Short mmCIF file of C-alpha atoms in Angstrom, two decimals:
data_model
loop_
_atom_site.label_atom_id
_atom_site.label_comp_id
_atom_site.label_asym_id
_atom_site.label_seq_id
_atom_site.Cartn_x
_atom_site.Cartn_y
_atom_site.Cartn_z
CA MET D 1 48.70 39.97 -76.24
CA GLY D 2 49.89 39.16 -72.74
CA VAL D 3 53.04 40.68 -71.20
CA GLY D 4 54.96 39.93 -68.01
CA SER D 5 54.79 43.17 -66.02
CA PHE D 6 53.28 46.64 -65.89
CA LEU D 7 56.49 48.11 -67.28
CA GLU D 8 56.65 45.63 -70.16
CA VAL D 9 53.40 47.03 -71.54
CA TYR D 10 55.24 50.25 -72.31
CA THR D 11 58.73 48.97 -73.11
CA THR D 12 57.26 46.54 -75.66
CA LEU D 13 55.59 49.35 -77.59
CA PHE D 14 58.68 51.55 -77.28
CA GLY D 15 60.98 48.73 -78.42
CA TRP D 16 58.95 48.08 -81.56
CA LEU D 17 58.67 51.79 -82.32
CA LEU D 18 62.47 51.87 -82.23
CA TYR D 19 62.52 48.77 -84.47
CA ASP D 20 60.36 50.61 -87.02
CA ASN D 21 62.68 53.63 -86.97
CA VAL D 22 65.82 51.53 -87.36
CA TRP D 23 64.32 49.46 -90.19
CA SER D 24 63.23 52.63 -92.00
CA VAL D 25 66.78 54.00 -91.78
CA LEU D 26 68.30 50.74 -93.04
CA SER D 27 65.80 50.57 -95.90
CA ASP D 28 66.14 54.23 -96.93
CA THR D 29 69.94 54.10 -96.95
CA GLY D 30 70.02 50.83 -98.89
CA LEU D 31 71.88 48.96 -96.15
CA ALA D 32 68.98 46.51 -95.88
CA TYR D 33 69.70 45.28 -99.44
CA ILE D 34 73.39 44.52 -98.97
CA PRO D 35 72.72 40.85 -98.04
CA PHE D 36 71.08 40.30 -101.46
CA PHE D 37 74.18 41.57 -103.30
CA THR D 38 76.34 39.44 -101.04
CA VAL D 39 74.35 36.33 -101.94
CA ILE D 40 74.57 37.08 -105.65
CA ILE D 41 78.33 37.66 -105.56
CA ARG D 42 78.98 34.60 -103.40
CA ASN D 43 76.83 32.28 -105.50
CA PHE D 44 78.56 33.45 -108.68
CA SER D 45 82.12 33.38 -107.42
CA GLU D 46 82.24 30.10 -105.48
CA PRO D 47 81.02 27.76 -108.29
CA TYR D 48 83.20 29.49 -110.93
CA MET D 49 86.27 29.10 -108.74
CA SER D 50 85.74 25.34 -108.30
CA GLN D 51 84.04 24.15 -111.53
CA GLU D 52 83.99 24.58 -115.28
CA ALA D 53 82.09 27.56 -116.67
CA LYS D 54 79.07 25.66 -117.99
CA ASP D 55 78.57 23.66 -114.77
CA ALA D 56 79.26 26.72 -112.61
CA ALA D 57 76.50 28.72 -114.32
CA SER D 58 73.90 26.05 -113.56
CA VAL D 59 75.10 25.68 -109.97
CA SER D 60 75.02 29.45 -109.43
CA GLN D 61 71.49 29.66 -110.77
CA ARG D 62 70.21 26.90 -108.48
CA ARG D 63 71.99 28.31 -105.43
CA MET D 64 70.63 31.80 -106.02
CA GLU D 65 67.13 30.46 -106.45
CA LEU D 66 67.27 28.78 -103.04
CA ASP D 67 68.97 31.67 -101.21
CA ILE D 68 66.94 34.48 -102.78
CA ILE D 69 63.61 32.71 -102.12
CA ALA D 70 64.59 32.03 -98.49
CA MET D 71 65.68 35.65 -98.03
CA PHE D 72 62.53 37.09 -99.63
CA VAL D 73 60.33 34.96 -97.37
CA ALA D 74 62.36 36.09 -94.35
CA VAL D 75 62.08 39.75 -95.31
CA ILE D 76 58.32 39.51 -95.87
CA ILE D 77 57.27 37.66 -92.71
CA VAL D 78 60.20 38.19 -90.30
CA VAL D 79 61.68 41.58 -91.07
CA SER D 80 59.11 43.89 -92.65
CA PRO D 81 56.70 45.46 -90.10
CA TRP D 82 53.04 44.66 -90.82
CA MET D 83 50.99 44.07 -87.68
CA ASN D 84 49.69 46.95 -85.52
CA LEU D 85 50.75 47.02 -81.88
CA THR D 86 49.13 49.52 -79.51
CA LEU D 87 49.04 50.02 -75.75
CA GLY D 88 45.42 48.89 -75.68
CA SER D 89 46.24 45.61 -77.43
CA GLN D 90 48.58 44.54 -74.60
CA THR D 91 47.30 43.07 -71.35
CA TYR D 92 48.92 42.21 -68.05
CA THR D 93 47.44 39.91 -65.41
CA GLU D 94 49.28 40.06 -62.11
CA ALA D 95 50.17 36.57 -60.94
CA CYS D 96 48.53 35.37 -57.72
CA SER D 97 46.20 38.35 -57.69
CA ALA D 98 42.43 38.60 -57.83
CA SER D 99 42.78 41.81 -59.82
CA PRO D 100 41.52 41.63 -63.42
CA ALA D 101 43.79 42.02 -66.42
CA VAL D 102 44.79 45.59 -67.21
CA THR D 103 45.64 47.17 -70.54
CA GLY D 104 48.22 49.73 -71.50
CA GLY D 105 47.32 53.25 -70.46
CA ALA D 106 45.05 51.97 -67.69
CA THR D 107 47.38 49.89 -65.51
CA GLY D 108 46.70 51.98 -62.42
CA THR D 109 50.43 52.66 -61.99
CA THR D 110 52.47 55.83 -62.39
CA TYR D 111 53.70 54.43 -65.71
CA ASP D 112 50.39 55.56 -67.23
CA THR D 113 51.21 59.23 -66.72
CA ILE D 114 54.92 59.00 -67.52
CA PHE D 115 54.94 56.73 -70.59
CA THR D 116 52.35 58.56 -72.67
CA THR D 117 52.13 57.95 -76.41
CA THR D 118 53.83 61.32 -76.92
CA ALA D 119 56.70 60.35 -74.64
CA LEU D 120 57.04 56.95 -76.33
CA GLY D 121 57.11 58.49 -79.79
CA GLY D 122 53.84 57.17 -81.15
CA SER D 123 50.69 55.26 -80.34
CA VAL D 124 50.99 52.47 -82.93
CA ALA D 125 54.03 50.35 -83.71
CA LYS D 126 54.34 47.99 -86.67
CA VAL D 127 55.56 44.48 -85.88
CA PRO D 128 56.65 41.77 -88.36
CA ILE D 129 54.21 38.86 -88.59
CA TRP D 130 56.74 36.35 -87.27
CA TRP D 131 57.58 38.25 -84.08
CA TYR D 132 53.95 39.16 -83.47
CA MET D 133 53.13 35.44 -83.50
CA VAL D 134 56.08 34.64 -81.20
CA MET D 135 54.95 37.24 -78.65
CA ASN D 136 51.33 36.10 -78.78
CA LEU D 137 52.29 32.45 -78.39
CA SER D 138 54.70 33.07 -75.51
CA GLY D 139 52.17 35.31 -73.76
CA ALA D 140 49.44 32.68 -74.06
CA ILE D 141 51.76 29.97 -72.72
CA ASN D 142 52.73 32.16 -69.75
CA ASP D 143 49.10 32.91 -68.88
CA SER D 144 48.07 29.26 -69.17
CA VAL D 145 50.91 27.87 -67.06
CA ILE D 146 50.60 30.54 -64.36
CA ALA D 147 46.84 29.94 -64.18
CA GLY D 148 47.61 26.32 -63.26
CA ILE D 149 49.82 27.30 -60.31
CA ASN D 150 48.10 27.32 -56.92
CA CYS D 151 49.09 30.87 -56.09
CA THR D 152 49.63 32.23 -52.61
CA VAL D 153 50.26 35.73 -51.31
CA ASP D 154 53.72 37.18 -51.95
CA VAL D 155 54.99 36.89 -48.38
CA ARG D 156 58.22 38.78 -49.05
CA GLN D 157 56.29 41.75 -50.40
CA VAL D 158 53.93 41.74 -47.41
CA GLN D 159 56.91 41.54 -45.05
CA TYR D 160 58.65 44.36 -46.89
CA GLU D 161 55.60 46.63 -46.76
CA VAL D 162 54.94 46.01 -43.06
CA ASN D 163 58.60 46.35 -42.10
CA ASN D 164 58.77 49.68 -43.89
CA THR D 165 55.61 51.10 -42.31
CA LYS D 166 56.19 53.73 -39.64
CA ILE D 167 53.83 55.84 -37.57
CA LYS D 168 53.37 59.14 -39.38
CA ASP D 169 51.20 60.84 -36.76
CA LYS D 170 53.57 62.54 -34.30
CA SER D 171 50.84 63.01 -31.70
CA LEU D 172 50.13 59.27 -31.84
CA LYS D 173 53.82 58.53 -31.25
CA ASP D 174 53.84 60.88 -28.28
CA ASP D 175 50.69 59.29 -26.83
CA LEU D 176 52.11 55.78 -27.30
CA SER D 177 55.29 56.79 -25.52
CA LYS D 178 53.22 58.29 -22.69
CA PHE D 179 51.09 55.12 -22.51
CA HIS D 180 54.22 52.98 -22.39
CA ASN D 181 55.61 54.89 -19.42
CA GLU D 182 52.38 55.37 -17.48
CA CYS D 183 50.61 52.06 -18.19
CA TYR D 184 52.84 49.37 -19.62
CA LEU D 185 55.74 49.84 -17.20
CA GLU D 186 53.26 49.95 -14.33
CA GLY D 187 51.79 46.67 -15.52
CA LEU D 188 55.24 45.06 -15.60
CA ALA D 189 55.91 46.37 -12.12
CA LYS D 190 52.70 44.72 -10.85
CA ILE D 191 53.79 41.40 -12.38
CA ALA D 192 57.11 41.72 -10.57
CA GLU D 193 55.24 42.18 -7.29
CA ASN D 194 53.35 38.89 -7.69
CA PRO D 195 54.88 36.84 -10.57
CA SER D 196 53.30 33.52 -9.60
CA ALA D 197 49.74 34.83 -10.12
CA ALA D 198 50.59 36.00 -13.65
CA GLU D 199 52.37 32.76 -14.55
CA THR D 200 49.26 30.76 -13.70
CA SER D 201 47.40 32.38 -16.60
CA PHE D 202 50.30 31.91 -19.01
CA ASN D 203 51.03 28.32 -18.03
CA ALA D 204 47.36 27.50 -18.57
CA GLY D 205 47.68 28.70 -22.19
CA THR D 206 45.19 31.52 -21.75
CA PHE D 207 47.60 33.98 -23.38
CA ASP D 208 50.37 33.68 -25.94
CA ASP D 209 53.86 33.33 -24.50
CA ASP D 210 54.97 36.67 -25.94
CA ASP D 211 51.77 38.54 -25.07
CA ARG D 212 53.45 40.67 -22.40
CA ASP D 213 56.15 41.77 -24.82
CA TRP D 214 54.19 44.71 -26.12
CA ILE D 215 52.05 47.55 -24.79
CA GLY D 216 48.79 46.14 -26.20
CA SER D 217 49.07 42.98 -24.08
CA LYS D 218 45.76 41.09 -23.77
CA PHE D 219 46.85 39.96 -20.32
CA PHE D 220 47.18 43.54 -19.11
CA THR D 221 44.00 44.62 -20.90
CA ASN D 222 41.70 41.78 -19.83
CA THR D 223 43.06 40.77 -16.43
CA ALA D 224 41.63 42.53 -13.38
CA GLY D 225 44.10 44.64 -11.46
CA TYR D 226 46.18 45.81 -14.42
CA TYR D 227 45.05 48.19 -17.19
CA ASP D 228 41.55 48.41 -15.74
CA SER D 229 42.88 49.92 -12.52
CA ILE D 230 45.99 51.76 -13.69
CA ARG D 231 45.22 55.29 -14.92
CA ALA D 232 47.02 57.98 -16.88
CA THR D 233 48.98 60.32 -14.64
CA SER D 234 47.89 63.41 -16.58
CA PRO D 235 44.90 64.39 -18.77
CA VAL D 236 44.69 62.73 -22.17
CA ASP D 237 43.27 64.37 -25.29
CA GLY D 238 40.08 62.75 -26.53
CA PHE D 239 38.91 61.56 -23.09
CA ALA D 240 36.49 63.92 -21.38
CA TYR D 241 36.67 64.75 -17.68
CA ASN D 242 34.63 62.35 -15.53
CA ALA D 243 33.92 63.61 -12.01
CA THR D 244 33.29 60.10 -10.69
CA ARG D 245 36.61 58.83 -12.04
CA ASP D 246 38.82 61.92 -11.96
CA ILE D 247 38.49 62.61 -8.25
CA GLU D 248 41.91 64.30 -8.15
CA TYR D 249 40.33 67.51 -9.41
CA ASP D 250 38.15 69.86 -7.37
CA SER D 251 35.28 70.80 -9.65
CA THR D 252 34.50 73.81 -7.45
CA VAL D 253 37.91 75.25 -8.32
CA ALA D 254 38.35 74.21 -11.96
CA THR D 255 37.07 71.52 -14.30
CA PRO D 256 39.66 70.25 -16.83
CA THR D 257 38.63 69.69 -20.43
CA ASN D 258 40.25 66.26 -20.56
CA GLY D 259 40.32 63.58 -17.93
CA ARG D 260 42.61 60.75 -16.86
CA PRO D 261 41.22 57.51 -18.33
CA THR D 262 42.08 54.04 -17.19
CA CYS D 263 44.74 52.40 -19.30
CA LYS D 264 42.14 49.92 -20.58
CA ASP D 265 39.88 52.73 -21.84
CA TRP D 266 42.88 54.59 -23.19
CA TRP D 267 43.86 51.54 -25.25
CA THR D 268 40.50 50.02 -26.27
CA THR D 269 38.09 52.94 -26.78
CA ALA D 270 36.80 53.07 -30.35
CA THR D 271 38.13 55.92 -32.54
CA THR D 272 40.08 57.77 -29.83
CA GLY D 273 41.71 54.68 -28.26
CA LEU D 274 45.38 54.03 -29.01
CA ASN D 275 44.62 50.60 -30.47
CA ALA D 276 42.18 52.08 -33.00
CA ARG D 277 44.54 54.92 -33.89
CA LEU D 278 47.46 52.54 -34.27
CA ASN D 279 45.40 50.23 -36.47
CA ASN D 280 44.73 53.17 -38.78
CA GLU D 281 48.44 53.17 -39.63
CA ILE D 282 47.86 49.86 -41.46
CA PRO D 283 45.10 50.53 -44.00
CA ALA D 284 42.15 48.15 -44.24
CA ALA D 285 43.12 47.69 -47.90
CA LYS D 286 45.97 45.49 -46.69
CA ASN D 287 43.60 43.09 -44.94
CA ALA D 288 43.33 40.85 -48.01
CA SER D 289 47.07 40.26 -48.22
CA LEU D 290 47.40 40.01 -44.42
CA THR D 291 44.59 37.42 -44.37
CA GLN D 292 46.37 35.30 -46.99
CA PHE D 293 49.67 35.75 -45.16
CA GLY D 294 48.11 34.60 -41.90
CA ALA D 295 46.37 31.64 -43.54
CA LEU D 296 49.69 30.48 -44.99
CA ILE D 297 51.24 30.20 -41.52
CA GLY D 298 48.07 29.19 -39.66
CA ASN D 299 47.17 32.56 -38.08
CA THR D 300 43.94 34.57 -38.19
CA LEU D 301 43.67 38.09 -39.58
CA ALA D 302 43.44 39.46 -36.03
CA GLU D 303 46.66 37.68 -35.03
CA THR D 304 48.43 38.82 -38.20
CA ARG D 305 47.34 42.43 -37.76
CA GLU D 306 48.56 42.33 -34.17
CA ASP D 307 51.96 41.10 -35.37
CA ALA D 308 51.94 43.91 -37.92
CA LEU D 309 51.17 46.48 -35.21
CA LYS D 310 54.07 45.20 -33.12
CA THR D 311 56.35 45.55 -36.14
CA VAL D 312 55.15 49.09 -36.82
CA LEU D 313 55.86 50.00 -33.20
CA LEU D 314 59.38 48.61 -33.50
CA ASN D 315 59.93 50.51 -36.76
CA SER D 316 58.75 53.76 -35.19
CA SER D 317 60.99 53.57 -32.09
CA VAL D 318 58.21 54.84 -29.84
CA THR D 319 60.47 54.68 -26.77
CA VAL D 320 63.99 53.44 -26.23
CA ASP D 321 62.99 51.42 -23.18
CA SER D 322 60.21 49.60 -24.99
CA LEU D 323 62.38 48.30 -27.83
CA ASP D 324 63.84 45.44 -25.83
CA ARG D 325 60.50 44.55 -24.29
CA MET D 326 58.81 44.59 -27.68
CA ALA D 327 61.59 42.67 -29.46
CA LEU D 328 59.10 39.84 -30.02
CA GLN D 329 61.46 37.12 -28.81
CA GLY D 330 58.88 35.50 -26.50
CA LEU D 331 58.82 35.23 -22.72
CA ASN D 332 57.66 31.61 -22.43
CA SER D 333 57.35 30.89 -18.70
CA GLU D 334 60.21 33.02 -17.43
CA GLY D 335 58.09 36.12 -17.01
CA SER D 336 60.04 39.32 -17.49
CA ASN D 337 63.42 37.82 -16.65
CA GLU D 338 65.65 39.83 -18.97
CA ILE D 339 68.76 37.80 -18.07
CA ILE D 340 67.16 34.54 -19.21
CA ARG D 341 65.84 36.17 -22.38
CA GLY D 342 69.28 37.61 -23.13
CA ALA D 343 70.89 34.21 -22.56
CA LYS D 344 68.40 32.59 -24.94
CA ALA D 345 69.14 35.17 -27.61
CA GLY D 346 72.87 34.66 -27.12
CA VAL D 347 72.61 30.89 -27.53
CA LYS D 348 70.49 31.45 -30.63
CA HIS D 349 73.11 33.74 -32.16
CA VAL D 350 75.95 31.33 -31.40
CA THR D 351 73.96 28.46 -32.92
CA ALA D 352 73.30 30.38 -36.08
CA GLY D 353 76.91 31.45 -36.32
CA VAL D 354 78.57 33.86 -38.64
CA THR D 355 77.51 31.87 -41.71
CA GLY D 356 73.86 32.03 -40.71
CA ALA D 357 74.04 35.76 -40.10
CA PHE D 358 75.71 36.30 -43.45
CA ALA D 359 73.10 34.10 -45.14
CA TRP D 360 70.30 36.09 -43.52
CA PHE D 361 71.85 39.39 -44.56
CA ILE D 362 72.28 38.26 -48.17
CA SER D 363 68.84 36.69 -48.47
CA GLU D 364 66.78 39.30 -46.64
CA THR D 365 68.46 42.39 -48.06
CA THR D 366 68.68 41.01 -51.58
CA LEU D 367 65.68 38.70 -51.99
CA ILE D 368 62.97 41.36 -52.08
CA THR D 369 65.21 43.46 -54.33
CA ILE D 370 65.82 40.67 -56.82
CA GLN D 371 62.11 39.73 -56.80
CA ASN D 372 61.17 43.24 -57.88
CA LEU D 373 64.22 43.81 -60.07
CA MET D 374 63.91 40.69 -62.27
CA PRO D 375 60.63 41.61 -64.06
CA THR D 376 61.94 45.13 -64.62
CA MET D 377 65.17 43.81 -66.12
CA GLN D 378 63.18 41.35 -68.24
CA ALA D 379 61.10 44.20 -69.71
CA LEU D 380 64.17 46.33 -70.44
CA ILE D 381 66.13 43.45 -72.00
CA LEU D 382 63.23 42.59 -74.31
CA MET D 383 62.96 46.24 -75.33
CA THR D 384 66.67 46.25 -76.17
CA ILE D 385 66.33 43.08 -78.27
CA TYR D 386 63.39 44.50 -80.24
CA PHE D 387 65.32 47.72 -80.82
CA LEU D 388 68.50 46.03 -82.09
CA LEU D 389 66.82 43.19 -83.98
CA PRO D 390 66.97 44.89 -87.45
CA PHE D 391 70.77 45.10 -87.23
CA VAL D 392 71.01 41.43 -86.27
CA LEU D 393 68.77 40.33 -89.13
CA VAL D 394 70.54 42.45 -91.76
CA MET D 395 74.05 41.58 -90.59
CA GLY D 396 72.98 37.93 -90.36
CA GLY D 397 72.00 38.04 -94.04
CA TYR D 398 68.35 37.21 -93.27
CA LYS D 399 69.45 33.64 -92.62
CA TRP D 400 66.91 31.36 -91.02
CA GLU D 401 69.40 29.99 -88.52
CA VAL D 402 69.80 33.56 -87.18
CA ILE D 403 66.01 33.99 -87.11
CA ILE D 404 65.49 30.72 -85.24
CA THR D 405 68.19 31.57 -82.68
CA ALA D 406 66.60 35.00 -82.05
CA THR D 407 63.18 33.34 -81.78
CA PHE D 408 64.39 30.99 -79.05
CA VAL D 409 66.05 33.88 -77.20
CA ILE D 410 62.90 36.05 -77.22
CA PHE D 411 60.67 33.13 -76.23
CA GLY D 412 63.09 32.16 -73.46
CA ILE D 413 63.21 35.65 -71.96
CA ARG D 414 59.42 36.07 -72.14
CA PHE D 415 58.91 32.67 -70.47
CA LEU D 416 60.86 33.98 -67.48
CA THR D 417 57.52 35.43 -66.36
CA THR D 418 56.39 31.87 -65.60
CA ILE D 419 59.74 31.05 -63.97
CA PHE D 420 59.29 34.02 -61.63
CA ALA D 421 55.76 32.87 -60.72
CA VAL D 422 57.07 29.37 -59.92
CA LEU D 423 59.85 30.83 -57.75
CA LEU D 424 57.31 32.94 -55.86
CA TYR D 425 55.16 29.86 -55.27
CA ILE D 426 58.13 27.84 -53.98
CA GLY D 427 59.42 30.66 -51.78
CA ASN D 428 56.01 31.42 -50.29
CA ASN D 429 55.21 27.81 -49.45
CA LEU D 430 58.63 27.13 -47.96
CA PHE D 431 58.15 30.26 -45.85
CA GLY D 432 54.73 29.01 -44.75
CA ALA D 433 56.08 25.55 -43.90
CA ILE D 434 58.95 26.86 -41.80
CA ASN D 435 56.88 29.55 -40.06
CA GLN D 436 53.77 27.59 -39.12
CA PHE D 437 52.00 29.39 -36.23
CA SER D 438 54.98 31.69 -35.80
CA PRO D 439 54.06 34.85 -33.88
CA ASN D 440 56.96 36.74 -35.47
CA ALA D 441 56.61 35.83 -39.14
CA LEU D 442 56.12 39.45 -40.21
CA VAL D 443 59.23 40.69 -38.42
CA ASN D 444 62.16 40.77 -40.81
CA SER D 445 64.94 40.44 -38.25
CA ILE D 446 67.62 37.88 -37.44
CA GLU D 447 66.55 38.24 -33.80
CA THR D 448 63.37 36.31 -34.57
CA LYS D 449 64.65 33.77 -37.11
CA SER D 450 65.70 30.20 -36.53
CA VAL D 451 68.67 28.65 -38.30
CA GLY D 452 66.27 26.71 -40.53
CA GLU D 453 64.51 29.90 -41.62
CA ILE D 454 67.80 31.57 -42.45
CA TYR D 455 68.94 28.75 -44.71
CA VAL D 456 65.55 28.45 -46.39
CA ASP D 457 65.80 32.16 -47.21
CA LEU D 458 69.28 31.64 -48.63
CA ALA D 459 68.15 28.64 -50.70
CA VAL D 460 65.26 30.66 -52.18
CA PHE D 461 67.63 33.52 -52.96
CA LEU D 462 70.01 31.19 -54.79
CA MET D 463 67.13 29.69 -56.77
CA TRP D 464 66.25 33.16 -58.05
CA VAL D 465 69.71 33.20 -59.59
CA ILE D 466 70.08 29.56 -60.62
CA MET D 467 66.68 28.75 -62.16
CA PRO D 468 66.56 31.63 -64.69
CA SER D 469 70.21 30.99 -65.60
CA LEU D 470 69.56 27.28 -66.05
CA TRP D 471 66.48 27.97 -68.20
CA MET D 472 68.29 30.43 -70.46
CA GLY D 473 71.16 27.99 -70.84
CA MET D 474 68.77 25.20 -71.84
CA ILE D 475 66.76 27.31 -74.27
CA GLY D 476 69.96 28.78 -75.72
CA TRP D 477 71.34 25.29 -76.36
CA ALA D 478 68.05 24.22 -77.97
CA GLY D 479 68.09 27.31 -80.18
CA TYR D 480 71.67 26.66 -81.22
CA LYS D 481 70.96 23.03 -82.14
CA SER D 482 67.82 24.00 -84.07
CA ALA D 483 69.68 26.68 -85.98
CA ALA D 484 72.51 24.25 -86.71
CA SER D 485 70.08 21.66 -88.07
CA VAL D 486 68.51 24.27 -90.38
CA SER D 487 71.96 25.31 -91.57
CA THR D 488 72.95 21.69 -92.17
CA GLY D 489 69.72 21.01 -94.04
CA ALA D 490 70.25 24.04 -96.30
CA SER D 491 73.85 23.03 -96.92
CA ASN D 492 72.83 19.48 -97.83
CA ALA D 493 70.15 20.78 -100.19
CA LYS D 494 72.72 22.94 -101.95
CA GLN D 495 75.17 20.06 -102.22
CA THR D 496 72.48 17.83 -103.64
CA GLY D 497 71.52 20.49 -106.15
CA ASP D 498 75.16 21.03 -107.11
CA GLN D 499 75.74 17.30 -107.60
CA GLY D 500 72.57 17.03 -109.68
CA THR D 501 73.61 19.94 -111.84
CA ARG D 502 77.09 18.53 -112.36
CA ALA D 503 75.69 15.08 -113.12
CA GLY D 504 73.21 16.58 -115.57
CA GLY D 505 75.91 18.59 -117.26
CA SER D 506 78.22 15.58 -117.46
CA GLY D 507 75.44 13.39 -118.91
CA ALA D 508 74.56 16.00 -121.50
CA GLY D 509 78.21 16.26 -122.52
CA LYS D 510 78.48 12.52 -122.98
CA ILE D 511 75.30 12.37 -125.10
CA ALA D 512 76.57 15.20 -127.30
CA SER D 513 79.93 13.44 -127.71
CA MET D 514 78.24 10.16 -128.72
CA LYS D 515 76.06 11.97 -131.26
CA GLY D 516 79.16 13.58 -132.77
CA LYS D 517 80.89 10.23 -133.18
CA SER D 518 77.88 8.66 -134.82
#
């Protein structure tokens, strides 16, 4: 039986274990049988209050036959627990993921160790036949519809993970700060000495416009006269002393353990280079999602990982001075002109306006939260419904209109799994459309967003509220109308039976009267 989230695997079992406990209490105390006495009393009293005794007896008998049969059927297939439900019988397939379906107890999440069968109160729950069929049917529909959606990577989740990744290695942070001061600032100073030579490369499209905005600039690394000639001002761990290169030291006096590498070697050397060490902060396991993210906006894995590295540097606040230079706003052809860049940012902020900023704040701070919160709330709400269902059925007198309404509610809430998958698809593709070839797509900041991006984010956020609400309103209305039609049908059947009984009784009386006269 398919469920909608990792958590729902456990809350479903727990909810039905609670159902079993509640139903046992209602049965043992006799409360579960009160609706039967109510039906008997009602079907005796109502006909006798409105008809003659002989007709009333026949009407009462027919009414009780219909009501008692309907109630017994409801109790047998809708209320009484029969079917076994275990953790292993429930499966969850993560939407838009290549991962195989997982079963309860082996989801690979921390839920496995927390929600043990002991903690849940048992390993097997009993579920009424009706609700077992409803859950199986809704799970199959969810799986089938989601399988037909052309899934893409969850861009909000990738953004969230990258934007919350910080450098944990303190020595790496110190080395990056040292590299920034001794290499990157020197490179910028060389550009300032001869800006026209640098602009020739950028105007020709050899490098990205924002390439110089971070310490791992390809321009500085691959252009002669920059990182290949600038060297560290003091020895660097991991780079051995080289007498040919480190001529500042007199080997006859003392030979240092570490040498002073060129900035290019310091950045690009495998294993000990800063680029390799920085890349280790983003595990290779994330390459699959980063590849899909890049493909959605037209970037390669290398380009996407570079954007991720820039974001990690910003998150880690390597140096105060470097934050502005690594703000990822793009230099275009103005070189390092901070005044022009500041003016551009100011115009951008004015264009977006207060409404745009508010929209960004609401969408970006709430969207990832609501995406992760909704499936959790869905699982908890379903658990609550399963738990309280015995009270609803008993207090509803085992009426089929109550059963049908509850069926529509449970199906509607379980189908939200598909609604969430559709919303992810829409949000991801709108994000991809608006961020085509964007060098800053991973950066979750208003500094890097256009007005169009802000309002797309707000629209997606509103759809996460509107679409589930609209669906539940529609399914609730359908359930109400279906329940009303069942109630009307039952009422008409009773009226027909009552009229037939009265007509039969009247006809019999007339025949007896005629026989007496003859």
